[in-house]
GROMACS .gro file of C-alpha atoms in nm:
model
  245
    1MET     CA    1   3.789  -1.797  -6.655
    2ALA     CA    2   3.606  -2.111  -6.552
    3PHE     CA    3   3.329  -1.957  -6.295
    4GLU     CA    4   3.342  -2.032  -5.978
    5ILE     CA    5   3.132  -2.288  -5.751
    6ILE     CA    6   3.156  -2.175  -5.389
    7PRO     CA    7   3.034  -2.297  -5.132
    8ALA     CA    8   2.902  -2.123  -4.826
    9VAL     CA    9   3.002  -2.165  -4.457
   10ASP     CA   10   2.752  -1.920  -4.213
   11MET     CA   11   2.863  -2.020  -3.878
   12LYS     CA   12   2.682  -1.883  -3.527
   13GLY     CA   13   2.690  -1.947  -3.238
   14GLY     CA   14   2.979  -2.191  -3.292
   15LYS     CA   15   2.779  -2.369  -3.628
   16CYS     CA   16   2.713  -2.422  -3.926
   17VAL     CA   17   2.400  -2.307  -3.974
   18GLN     CA   18   2.241  -2.173  -4.290
   19LEU     CA   19   1.964  -1.898  -4.220
   20VAL     CA   20   1.483  -1.801  -4.410
   21GLN     CA   21   1.642  -1.482  -4.576
   22GLY     CA   22   1.923  -1.400  -4.306
   23VAL     CA   23   1.698  -1.363  -4.021
   24PRO     CA   24   1.786  -1.532  -3.722
   25GLY     CA   25   1.656  -1.869  -3.553
   26SER     CA   26   1.513  -1.917  -3.929
   27GLU     CA   27   1.808  -2.215  -3.953
   28MET     CA   28   1.720  -2.532  -4.160
   29VAL     CA   29   2.010  -2.630  -4.110
   30SER     CA   30   2.208  -2.655  -3.797
   31LEU     CA   31   2.597  -2.828  -3.836
   32ASP     CA   32   2.747  -2.879  -3.461
   33ASP     CA   33   3.134  -2.953  -3.631
   34VAL     CA   34   3.187  -2.615  -3.914
   35ALA     CA   35   3.507  -2.697  -3.971
   36ALA     CA   36   3.445  -3.047  -4.094
   37ALA     CA   37   3.189  -2.852  -4.259
   38ALA     CA   38   3.407  -2.667  -4.455
   39LEU     CA   39   3.672  -2.896  -4.521
   40ASN     CA   40   3.391  -3.173  -4.652
   41TRP     CA   41   3.371  -2.909  -4.940
   42VAL     CA   42   3.694  -2.902  -5.028
   43ALA     CA   43   3.719  -3.290  -5.064
   44ARG     CA   44   3.452  -3.275  -5.287
   45GLY     CA   45   3.620  -3.012  -5.540
   46ALA     CA   46   3.577  -2.676  -5.429
   47LYS     CA   47   3.776  -2.485  -5.551
   48THR     CA   48   3.732  -2.150  -5.314
   49LEU     CA   49   3.491  -2.146  -4.949
   50HIS     CA   50   3.245  -1.882  -4.852
   51LEU     CA   51   3.316  -1.817  -4.468
   52VAL     CA   52   3.064  -1.589  -4.323
   53ASP     CA   53   3.028  -1.503  -3.898
   54LEU     CA   54   2.674  -1.378  -3.823
   55ASP     CA   55   2.752  -1.289  -3.517
   56GLY     CA   56   2.975  -1.093  -3.700
   57ALA     CA   57   2.712  -0.912  -3.926
   58PHE     CA   58   2.433  -0.878  -3.730
   59GLU     CA   59   2.632  -0.763  -3.310
   60GLY     CA   60   2.930  -0.594  -3.519
   61LYS     CA   61   3.179  -0.870  -3.266
   62ARG     CA   62   3.356  -1.122  -3.531
   63LYS     CA   63   3.214  -1.426  -3.175
   64ASN     CA   64   3.348  -1.762  -3.442
   65ALA     CA   65   3.717  -1.544  -3.576
   66PRO     CA   66   3.849  -1.824  -3.390
   67ILE     CA   67   3.653  -2.169  -3.626
   68VAL     CA   68   3.746  -1.917  -3.900
   69GLU     CA   69   4.122  -1.872  -3.876
   70ASP     CA   70   4.100  -2.292  -3.730
   71ILE     CA   71   3.909  -2.257  -4.158
   72VAL     CA   72   4.200  -2.094  -4.313
   73ARG     CA   73   4.479  -2.260  -4.091
   74ARG     CA   74   4.331  -2.631  -4.220
   75ALA     CA   75   4.245  -2.525  -4.532
   76LYS     CA   76   4.477  -2.311  -4.732
   77PRO     CA   77   4.736  -2.597  -4.744
   78LEU     CA   78   4.536  -2.782  -4.938
   79GLY     CA   79   4.514  -2.511  -5.282
   80VAL     CA   80   4.219  -2.353  -5.190
   81GLN     CA   81   4.103  -2.001  -5.167
   82ILE     CA   82   3.892  -1.862  -4.911
   83GLN     CA   83   3.727  -1.553  -4.872
   84VAL     CA   84   3.541  -1.387  -4.503
   85GLY     CA   85   3.280  -1.216  -4.426
   86GLY     CA   86   3.124  -1.131  -4.146
   87GLY     CA   87   3.159  -0.793  -3.890
   88ILE     CA   88   3.454  -0.710  -4.064
   89ARG     CA   89   3.388  -0.312  -3.990
   90SER     CA   90   3.762  -0.216  -3.951
   91PHE     CA   91   3.999  -0.205  -4.153
   92LYS     CA   92   4.198  -0.326  -3.888
   93ASP     CA   93   3.988  -0.661  -3.878
   94ALA     CA   94   4.059  -0.684  -4.296
   95GLU     CA   95   4.406  -0.661  -4.178
   96THR     CA   96   4.431  -0.887  -3.951
   97LEU     CA   97   4.189  -1.165  -4.152
   98LEU     CA   98   4.462  -1.141  -4.469
   99SER     CA   99   4.707  -1.183  -4.245
  100ALA     CA  100   4.643  -1.496  -4.111
  101GLY     CA  101   4.557  -1.625  -4.432
  102ALA     CA  102   4.267  -1.537  -4.632
  103ASP     CA  103   4.314  -1.479  -4.986
  104ARG     CA  104   3.931  -1.222  -4.970
  105VAL     CA  105   3.799  -1.033  -4.747
  106ILE     CA  106   3.439  -0.861  -4.757
  107LEU     CA  107   3.329  -0.541  -4.661
  108SER     CA  108   2.895  -0.446  -4.651
  109THR     CA  109   2.828  -0.260  -4.390
  110ALA     CA  110   3.170  -0.070  -4.319
  111ALA     CA  111   3.243  -0.080  -4.638
  112MET     CA  112   2.847   0.165  -4.653
  113GLN     CA  113   2.918   0.359  -4.310
  114ASN     CA  114   3.295   0.439  -4.448
  115PRO     CA  115   3.437   0.366  -4.885
  116GLN     CA  116   3.731   0.543  -4.735
  117ILE     CA  117   3.774   0.156  -4.582
  118ILE     CA  118   3.815   0.040  -4.998
  119LYS     CA  119   4.040   0.260  -5.067
  120ASP     CA  120   4.311   0.210  -4.839
  121LEU     CA  121   4.250  -0.228  -4.794
  122SER     CA  122   4.338  -0.226  -5.179
  123GLU     CA  123   4.635   0.011  -5.186
  124SER     CA  124   4.776  -0.230  -4.908
  125PHE     CA  125   4.678  -0.577  -4.995
  126GLY     CA  126   4.585  -0.505  -5.349
  127LYS     CA  127   4.230  -0.470  -5.556
  128GLN     CA  128   4.210  -0.876  -5.548
  129ALA     CA  129   4.191  -0.959  -5.177
  130VAL     CA  130   3.925  -0.713  -5.194
  131VAL     CA  131   3.499  -0.758  -5.158
  132VAL     CA  132   3.188  -0.525  -5.145
  133GLY     CA  133   2.954  -0.667  -5.001
  134LEU     CA  134   2.605  -0.544  -5.179
  135ASP     CA  135   2.338  -0.733  -5.094
  136ALA     CA  136   2.012  -0.591  -5.180
  137LYS     CA  137   1.623  -0.570  -5.174
  138ASN     CA  138   1.387  -0.443  -5.298
  139GLY     CA  139   1.626  -0.243  -5.580
  140ARG     CA  140   1.763  -0.130  -5.217
  141VAL     CA  141   2.178  -0.165  -5.099
  142ALA     CA  142   2.097  -0.334  -4.783
  143ILE     CA  143   2.296  -0.260  -4.430
  144GLU     CA  144   2.365  -0.402  -4.058
  145GLY     CA  145   2.312  -0.713  -4.153
  146TRP     CA  146   1.962  -0.639  -4.375
  147THR     CA  147   1.830  -0.506  -4.089
  148LYS     CA  148   1.843  -0.214  -4.291
  149LEU     CA  149   1.730  -0.045  -4.643
  150SER     CA  150   1.945   0.237  -4.729
  151ASP     CA  151   1.815   0.461  -5.019
  152LYS     CA  152   2.072   0.354  -5.301
  153SER     CA  153   2.133   0.110  -5.669
  154PRO     CA  154   2.315  -0.232  -5.670
  155ALA     CA  155   2.431  -0.022  -5.915
  156ASP     CA  156   2.518   0.236  -5.804
  157VAL     CA  157   2.725   0.150  -5.545
  158GLY     CA  158   2.850  -0.070  -5.721
  159MET     CA  159   3.033   0.155  -5.939
  160GLN     CA  160   3.121   0.358  -5.645
  161PHE     CA  161   3.300   0.088  -5.478
  162GLU     CA  162   3.500  -0.002  -5.846
  163ALA     CA  163   3.618   0.312  -5.883
  164LEU     CA  164   3.738   0.286  -5.536
  165GLY     CA  165   3.908   0.004  -5.585
  166ALA     CA  166   3.729  -0.282  -5.502
  167GLY     CA  167   3.902  -0.604  -5.642
  168TYR     CA  168   3.489  -0.829  -5.723
  169ILE     CA  169   3.194  -0.748  -5.596
  170LEU     CA  170   2.952  -1.040  -5.390
  171PHE     CA  171   2.575  -0.936  -5.493
  172THR     CA  172   2.322  -1.075  -5.281
  173ASN     CA  173   1.957  -1.068  -5.401
  174ILE     CA  174   1.753  -1.061  -5.023
  175ASP     CA  175   1.419  -1.126  -5.227
  176THR     CA  176   1.542  -1.589  -5.310
  177GLU     CA  177   1.811  -1.643  -5.052
  178GLY     CA  178   1.738  -1.925  -4.850
  179LEU     CA  179   1.401  -2.001  -4.973
  180LEU     CA  180   1.562  -2.239  -5.297
  181ARG     CA  181   1.243  -2.087  -5.497
  182GLY     CA  182   1.495  -2.001  -5.811
  183ILE     CA  183   1.746  -1.740  -5.870
  184ASP     CA  184   1.631  -1.360  -6.085
  185ALA     CA  185   1.870  -1.317  -6.254
  186GLY     CA  186   1.733  -0.933  -6.348
  187PRO     CA  187   1.915  -0.774  -6.061
  188THR     CA  188   2.241  -0.909  -6.110
  189LYS     CA  189   2.326  -0.868  -6.490
  190ALA     CA  190   2.208  -0.511  -6.409
  191LEU     CA  191   2.429  -0.466  -6.134
  192ILE     CA  192   2.736  -0.666  -6.400
  193ASP     CA  193   2.623  -0.485  -6.746
  194SER     CA  194   2.686  -0.221  -6.452
  195VAL     CA  195   3.057  -0.264  -6.363
  196THR     CA  196   3.345  -0.414  -6.541
  197ILE     CA  197   3.506  -0.609  -6.213
  198PRO     CA  198   3.401  -0.954  -6.148
  199VAL     CA  199   3.043  -1.021  -5.962
  200ILE     CA  200   2.965  -1.318  -5.811
  201ALA     CA  201   2.571  -1.427  -5.704
  202SER     CA  202   2.395  -1.509  -5.417
  203GLY     CA  203   2.032  -1.570  -5.291
  204GLY     CA  204   1.832  -1.881  -5.470
  205VAL     CA  205   2.034  -2.163  -5.650
  206THR     CA  206   1.844  -2.415  -5.632
  207ALA     CA  207   1.934  -2.663  -5.944
  208VAL     CA  208   2.245  -2.652  -6.099
  209ASP     CA  209   2.023  -2.451  -6.409
  210ASP     CA  210   2.030  -2.093  -6.174
  211LEU     CA  211   2.432  -2.191  -6.193
  212LEU     CA  212   2.449  -2.226  -6.576
  213LYS     CA  213   2.206  -1.935  -6.594
  214LEU     CA  214   2.415  -1.707  -6.389
  215ARG     CA  215   2.757  -1.831  -6.562
  216GLU     CA  216   2.533  -1.700  -6.932
  217ILE     CA  217   2.456  -1.301  -6.810
  218GLY     CA  218   2.891  -1.283  -6.695
  219ALA     CA  219   2.895  -1.350  -6.375
  220TYR     CA  220   3.222  -1.438  -6.227
  221GLY     CA  221   3.037  -1.664  -5.998
  222ALA     CA  222   2.801  -1.804  -5.785
  223VAL     CA  223   2.787  -1.876  -5.359
  224VAL     CA  224   2.620  -2.198  -5.251
  225GLY     CA  225   2.425  -2.275  -4.968
  226SER     CA  226   2.083  -2.418  -4.876
  227ALA     CA  227   2.083  -2.606  -5.226
  228LEU     CA  228   2.391  -2.800  -5.128
  229TYR     CA  229   2.321  -2.831  -4.786
  230THR     CA  230   2.011  -2.987  -4.811
  231ASP     CA  231   2.099  -3.177  -5.128
  232LYS     CA  232   1.896  -2.996  -5.413
  233PHE     CA  233   2.164  -3.153  -5.659
  234THR     CA  234   2.556  -3.196  -5.498
  235LEU     CA  235   2.922  -2.999  -5.586
  236GLU     CA  236   2.988  -3.250  -5.768
  237GLU     CA  237   2.707  -3.277  -6.021
  238ALA     CA  238   2.714  -2.864  -6.080
  239ILE     CA  239   3.137  -2.925  -6.106
  240ALA     CA  240   3.089  -3.116  -6.420
  241ALA     CA  241   2.756  -2.953  -6.547
  242LEU     CA  242   2.958  -2.663  -6.627
  243LYS     CA  243   3.231  -2.761  -6.718
  244ASN     CA  244   3.061  -2.989  -7.031
  245VAL     CA  245   2.844  -2.742  -7.120
   0.00000   0.00000   0.00000
């Protein structure tokens, strides 16, 4: 299966942003037209988009929901897959997004607080629609918009959610997220080796070589944000490099 390069479209206050280490106020990128940013990636070859409502992640209220729904409505006819996260705290939240056309919903805090929701969503919509977002710092899973650390490892939590019916794991290494210093493949590989479902990597991708390394260790794909928005490499270059190897 082809390795997925998934551009990140993070939104906060109605704008497309890229934060450093997920810290509010640390925007290195801020674009007024979120939908235009998302559709630009589709036009340039993206087959999957990663939409995150950061206000939802931080505050639990999906303030950017109308923008998410507009992007889904405009992008789906173009044949793109869309995964959505940020503030999905209930079965109803997930159901609303999937019914609106999202292909995958990403649950992190809600999954940690109520693991049964993953089983319920998997049984209702199929495991292919259910992504558990595991964000880790110093080897521990973070929750509530990265504001708190649990006492659990990504591997332990990943195996738990695979058993409950998750179809994918989105693993973000907070230690490298947004710093543009390259990836640390070790934590991602440890998780990949612990589960059989696909793992999508996130955090620190700075060069095409990072993508090649993630594919080499068995990642299903990678979410890329800051590197694309700051022209460390182009989406076209990444797609071509992965095809040529």
